[in-house]
């Protein structure tokens, strides 16, 4: 039964990916009306330059992917039955964000930070082993990064990742996100990445909590929007929220924008991968 479910899930995502590739006609900014969003896609998203700090982060990813150490995993519910003891290699293989998505965050935050009048407040729900957090943090060390992780053992490995990368401006909040999120959210949120409980109910709940702290220039990314029918439903619901104006679907993740000056538009894009070739997984 589990094998059939896995094959069904793989087939579902494969079909969705093929559909996405056919629909991703805005990938160089074509048809994007806002000059700011056009620049964000054409000049920032499509930037093929690699930053020197990426090498160290991807080297750390490679070490995690080879680590056979077993840890006790406390799972707060992703809809998947997983053993309590798992290897770091297994966790890294299944839960680390893809390099091209993490590097997209990096480039966007570098660009936004240059025009910001104050340090950005960045929040990540679902730290995992700390690789994506490292990308969020190295984009501009003046920014403040708060990341939430339910499993203490996984959080400890993430802290080792940041120590190895000499990153000291990250606040890790351990414990069930349902219990910790409201207490530790910044008053004004600039950028958020939701990569925690991959269910519709939890995703919508987290976003609704984040919405109480946004301003019109906030960007919220949702991970794995085509991971399952349930996550696709969550994405479609979020696109219809009255606060949401523009959305961008990068297949592996989707971005929500809230600026009332933007048209209510939904763009389908893919990320150029040439710039990630030096850091292949």
Short mmCIF file of C-alpha atoms in Angstrom, two decimals:
data_model
loop_
_atom_site.label_atom_id
_atom_site.label_comp_id
_atom_site.label_asym_id
_atom_site.label_seq_id
_atom_site.Cartn_x
_atom_site.Cartn_y
_atom_site.Cartn_z
CA UNK A 1 0.00 0.00 0.00
CA UNK A 2 2.81 2.41 0.91
CA UNK A 3 4.58 1.64 -2.37
CA UNK A 4 1.40 2.36 -4.34
CA UNK A 5 0.94 5.66 -2.46
CA UNK A 6 4.55 6.64 -3.18
CA UNK A 7 4.20 5.84 -6.88
CA UNK A 8 0.92 7.75 -7.02
CA UNK A 9 2.55 10.78 -5.37
CA UNK A 10 5.52 10.67 -7.75
CA UNK A 11 3.21 10.42 -10.77
CA UNK A 12 1.10 13.31 -9.46
CA UNK A 13 4.12 15.59 -9.09
CA UNK A 14 5.57 14.53 -12.46
CA UNK A 15 2.34 15.39 -14.27
CA UNK A 16 2.09 18.70 -12.42
CA UNK A 17 5.69 19.53 -13.34
CA UNK A 18 5.04 18.85 -17.04
CA UNK A 19 1.96 21.08 -16.89
CA UNK A 20 3.95 23.80 -15.14
CA UNK A 21 6.68 23.77 -17.80
CA UNK A 22 4.06 24.24 -20.49
CA UNK A 23 2.46 27.18 -18.67
CA UNK A 24 5.62 28.97 -17.51
CA UNK A 25 5.61 31.67 -20.19
CA UNK A 26 6.39 34.61 -17.84
CA UNK A 27 9.83 33.34 -16.88
CA UNK A 28 11.70 36.35 -18.32
CA UNK A 29 9.12 38.90 -17.25
CA UNK A 30 6.85 38.68 -20.29
CA UNK A 31 3.39 40.03 -19.51
CA UNK A 32 4.25 41.24 -15.99
CA UNK A 33 2.67 44.68 -15.68
CA UNK A 34 4.35 46.06 -12.57
CA UNK A 35 7.77 47.60 -13.42
CA UNK A 36 9.08 46.52 -10.01
CA UNK A 37 7.97 42.90 -10.42
CA UNK A 38 9.19 42.87 -14.02
CA UNK A 39 12.66 43.91 -12.80
CA UNK A 40 12.49 41.37 -9.96
CA UNK A 41 11.93 38.59 -12.49
CA UNK A 42 13.96 39.79 -15.47
CA UNK A 43 17.04 41.10 -13.68
CA UNK A 44 17.07 39.35 -10.29
CA UNK A 45 15.41 35.95 -10.76
CA UNK A 46 17.13 35.44 -14.12
CA UNK A 47 20.53 36.55 -12.82
CA UNK A 48 22.99 33.80 -13.77
CA UNK A 49 25.82 34.96 -11.52
CA UNK A 50 26.90 32.71 -8.65
CA UNK A 51 27.80 34.28 -5.30
CA UNK A 52 30.95 33.13 -3.54
CA UNK A 53 29.12 32.34 -0.26
CA UNK A 54 27.04 29.69 -2.02
CA UNK A 55 30.04 27.37 -2.25
CA UNK A 56 30.43 27.09 1.52
CA UNK A 57 26.70 26.50 2.03
CA UNK A 58 26.54 23.81 -0.64
CA UNK A 59 29.67 22.16 0.75
CA UNK A 60 27.84 21.93 4.08
CA UNK A 61 24.83 20.42 2.28
CA UNK A 62 27.11 17.78 0.78
CA UNK A 63 28.45 16.85 4.22
CA UNK A 64 24.91 16.47 5.60
CA UNK A 65 23.95 14.26 2.67
CA UNK A 66 26.83 11.93 3.60
CA UNK A 67 26.16 11.90 7.35
CA UNK A 68 24.90 8.50 8.51
CA UNK A 69 24.48 9.59 12.16
CA UNK A 70 21.05 8.62 13.54
CA UNK A 71 19.00 11.04 15.62
CA UNK A 72 15.62 10.88 17.33
CA UNK A 73 13.10 12.84 15.28
CA UNK A 74 10.09 14.43 16.93
CA UNK A 75 7.51 14.80 14.15
CA UNK A 76 4.62 17.21 14.69
CA UNK A 77 2.71 15.91 11.72
CA UNK A 78 3.31 16.07 7.98
CA UNK A 79 0.83 13.42 7.00
CA UNK A 80 3.62 10.86 6.56
CA UNK A 81 4.38 8.02 8.95
CA UNK A 82 8.13 8.12 9.57
CA UNK A 83 10.35 6.21 11.99
CA UNK A 84 11.35 8.02 15.18
CA UNK A 85 15.07 7.40 14.56
CA UNK A 86 16.40 8.57 11.21
CA UNK A 87 19.81 9.28 9.73
CA UNK A 88 20.93 12.81 8.98
CA UNK A 89 21.47 11.65 5.40
CA UNK A 90 17.82 10.57 5.13
CA UNK A 91 16.57 13.87 6.57
CA UNK A 92 18.82 15.88 4.27
CA UNK A 93 17.74 13.89 1.22
CA UNK A 94 14.06 14.36 1.95
CA UNK A 95 13.71 17.79 3.50
CA UNK A 96 16.46 20.18 2.39
CA UNK A 97 15.24 22.89 0.02
CA UNK A 98 16.48 22.70 -3.55
CA UNK A 99 19.53 24.87 -4.24
CA UNK A 100 17.82 26.91 -6.98
CA UNK A 101 14.96 27.89 -4.65
CA UNK A 102 17.24 28.81 -1.75
CA UNK A 103 19.44 30.80 -4.12
CA UNK A 104 16.35 32.57 -5.46
CA UNK A 105 15.58 33.70 -1.90
CA UNK A 106 19.16 34.88 -1.54
CA UNK A 107 19.06 37.00 -4.71
CA UNK A 108 15.67 38.51 -3.86
CA UNK A 109 16.77 39.44 -0.33
CA UNK A 110 20.03 40.96 -1.63
CA UNK A 111 18.00 43.12 -4.01
CA UNK A 112 15.32 44.10 -1.51
CA UNK A 113 17.87 44.86 1.21
CA UNK A 114 19.64 47.38 -1.03
CA UNK A 115 16.44 49.45 -1.20
CA UNK A 116 15.28 48.93 2.38
CA UNK A 117 15.50 51.76 4.90
CA UNK A 118 16.07 49.36 7.81
CA UNK A 119 17.24 45.77 8.42
CA UNK A 120 14.74 43.24 7.11
CA UNK A 121 12.76 40.94 9.40
CA UNK A 122 12.89 37.45 7.92
CA UNK A 123 10.98 34.43 9.24
CA UNK A 124 11.31 30.76 8.30
CA UNK A 125 8.83 28.11 9.43
CA UNK A 126 10.60 24.76 9.31
CA UNK A 127 14.35 25.10 9.85
CA UNK A 128 15.27 21.52 8.96
CA UNK A 129 19.08 21.24 8.94
CA UNK A 130 19.65 24.96 8.46
CA UNK A 131 20.73 25.14 4.82
CA UNK A 132 17.93 27.42 3.57
CA UNK A 133 18.28 29.48 6.74
CA UNK A 134 21.93 30.02 5.83
CA UNK A 135 20.94 31.39 2.43
CA UNK A 136 18.38 33.69 4.06
CA UNK A 137 20.98 34.93 6.54
CA UNK A 138 24.02 35.39 4.29
CA UNK A 139 22.14 37.59 1.81
CA UNK A 140 22.60 40.51 4.20
CA UNK A 141 24.05 40.05 7.68
CA UNK A 142 22.33 43.22 8.89
CA UNK A 143 18.95 41.53 8.54
CA UNK A 144 17.30 39.64 11.40
CA UNK A 145 16.40 36.00 10.74
CA UNK A 146 14.04 34.06 13.02
CA UNK A 147 13.55 30.40 12.22
CA UNK A 148 11.16 27.90 13.84
CA UNK A 149 11.88 24.17 14.23
CA UNK A 150 9.78 21.62 16.04
CA UNK A 151 12.42 18.91 16.51
CA UNK A 152 15.21 19.77 19.01
CA UNK A 153 17.67 17.25 17.54
CA UNK A 154 17.27 18.67 14.03
CA UNK A 155 17.56 22.19 15.41
CA UNK A 156 20.85 21.28 17.07
CA UNK A 157 22.31 20.12 13.75
CA UNK A 158 21.10 23.36 12.13
CA UNK A 159 22.95 25.35 14.79
CA UNK A 160 26.09 23.39 13.91
CA UNK A 161 25.57 24.35 10.27
CA UNK A 162 25.42 28.07 11.12
CA UNK A 163 28.41 27.81 13.44
CA UNK A 164 30.43 26.19 10.67
CA UNK A 165 29.38 29.04 8.34
CA UNK A 166 30.12 31.70 10.97
CA UNK A 167 26.52 32.95 11.07
CA UNK A 168 25.57 34.51 14.38
CA UNK A 169 22.50 36.64 13.60
CA UNK A 170 19.97 33.78 13.44
CA UNK A 171 17.43 33.20 16.20
CA UNK A 172 16.27 29.59 16.44
CA UNK A 173 12.92 29.00 18.14
CA UNK A 174 12.50 25.34 19.10
CA UNK A 175 9.20 23.62 19.81
CA UNK A 176 5.82 23.09 18.20
CA UNK A 177 5.29 26.01 15.81
CA UNK A 178 1.63 26.13 16.79
CA UNK A 179 2.78 27.09 20.29
CA UNK A 180 5.76 29.32 19.50
CA UNK A 181 4.90 31.28 16.35
CA UNK A 182 2.66 34.02 17.70
CA UNK A 183 5.02 34.81 20.57
CA UNK A 184 8.16 35.18 18.46
CA UNK A 185 6.92 36.85 15.28
CA UNK A 186 8.41 40.31 14.64
CA UNK A 187 5.98 43.21 14.73
CA UNK A 188 6.59 43.95 11.06
CA UNK A 189 7.43 41.06 8.75
CA UNK A 190 9.32 41.62 5.48
CA UNK A 191 9.99 38.12 4.12
CA UNK A 192 8.72 34.70 5.19
CA UNK A 193 9.24 31.13 4.03
CA UNK A 194 6.64 28.55 5.09
CA UNK A 195 8.12 25.04 4.97
CA UNK A 196 6.68 23.28 7.98
CA UNK A 197 3.63 21.02 8.21
CA UNK A 198 2.70 20.17 4.61
CA UNK A 199 -1.06 19.98 5.10
CA UNK A 200 -3.69 22.39 3.88
CA UNK A 201 -5.03 23.16 7.32
CA UNK A 202 -1.63 23.89 8.86
CA UNK A 203 -0.39 25.91 5.87
CA UNK A 204 -3.44 28.16 5.91
CA UNK A 205 -3.23 28.54 9.68
CA UNK A 206 0.41 29.59 9.56
CA UNK A 207 -0.16 32.09 6.76
CA UNK A 208 -3.11 33.63 8.57
CA UNK A 209 -0.88 34.15 11.60
CA UNK A 210 1.76 35.77 9.42
CA UNK A 211 -0.83 38.05 7.79
CA UNK A 212 -1.32 39.89 11.07
CA UNK A 213 2.30 41.12 10.80
CA UNK A 214 2.66 42.03 7.12
CA UNK A 215 2.88 45.35 5.30
CA UNK A 216 2.26 46.01 1.61
CA UNK A 217 5.83 45.12 0.58
CA UNK A 218 5.97 41.82 2.49
CA UNK A 219 6.66 38.66 0.50
CA UNK A 220 5.57 35.23 1.75
CA UNK A 221 6.87 32.07 0.05
CA UNK A 222 5.02 28.77 0.42
CA UNK A 223 7.05 25.59 -0.12
CA UNK A 224 5.94 22.54 -2.12
CA UNK A 225 2.74 24.07 -3.52
CA UNK A 226 2.41 21.14 -5.95
CA UNK A 227 3.58 18.46 -3.51
CA UNK A 228 0.08 17.00 -3.18
CA UNK A 229 -3.54 17.76 -4.05
CA UNK A 230 -3.95 19.08 -0.52
CA UNK A 231 -1.08 21.55 -0.90
CA UNK A 232 -2.37 22.62 -4.30
CA UNK A 233 -5.75 23.33 -2.71
CA UNK A 234 -4.05 25.42 -0.03
CA UNK A 235 -2.22 27.40 -2.74
CA UNK A 236 -5.43 28.04 -4.69
CA UNK A 237 -7.16 29.25 -1.53
CA UNK A 238 -4.25 31.56 -0.70
CA UNK A 239 -4.33 33.07 -4.19
CA UNK A 240 -7.91 34.16 -3.50
CA UNK A 241 -7.23 35.83 -0.14
CA UNK A 242 -8.30 39.50 -0.31
CA UNK A 243 -4.91 40.67 1.00
CA UNK A 244 -3.08 38.85 -1.82
CA UNK A 245 -2.66 40.74 -5.07
CA UNK A 246 -0.01 39.11 -7.24
CA UNK A 247 1.34 35.56 -6.96
CA UNK A 248 4.27 33.79 -8.62
CA UNK A 249 4.33 30.02 -9.04
CA UNK A 250 7.86 28.60 -9.34
CA UNK A 251 6.50 25.02 -9.05
CA UNK A 252 8.59 24.03 -6.03
CA UNK A 253 7.49 27.16 -4.18
CA UNK A 254 5.07 30.03 -4.65
CA UNK A 255 5.33 33.71 -3.70
CA UNK A 256 2.51 35.86 -2.33
CA UNK A 257 2.58 39.66 -2.78
CA UNK A 258 0.35 42.14 -0.97
CA UNK A 259 1.00 45.53 -2.58
CA UNK A 260 -2.42 47.03 -3.46
CA UNK A 261 -0.84 48.79 -6.45
CA UNK A 262 -0.23 45.42 -8.15
CA UNK A 263 -2.85 43.86 -10.38
CA UNK A 264 -4.63 40.72 -9.19
CA UNK A 265 -2.50 38.46 -11.37
CA UNK A 266 -1.09 34.95 -11.07
CA UNK A 267 2.16 34.22 -12.90
CA UNK A 268 3.69 30.84 -13.68
CA UNK A 269 7.49 30.88 -13.93
CA UNK A 270 10.49 28.59 -13.91
CA UNK A 271 13.92 29.41 -12.56
CA UNK A 272 16.96 29.34 -14.87
CA UNK A 273 19.31 26.63 -13.59
CA UNK A 274 22.54 27.64 -15.35
CA UNK A 275 23.67 29.62 -12.32
CA UNK A 276 23.34 26.59 -10.02
CA UNK A 277 25.50 24.28 -12.15
CA UNK A 278 28.57 24.95 -10.03
CA UNK A 279 26.75 23.68 -6.94
CA UNK A 280 25.01 20.58 -8.24
CA UNK A 281 23.46 18.34 -5.62
#
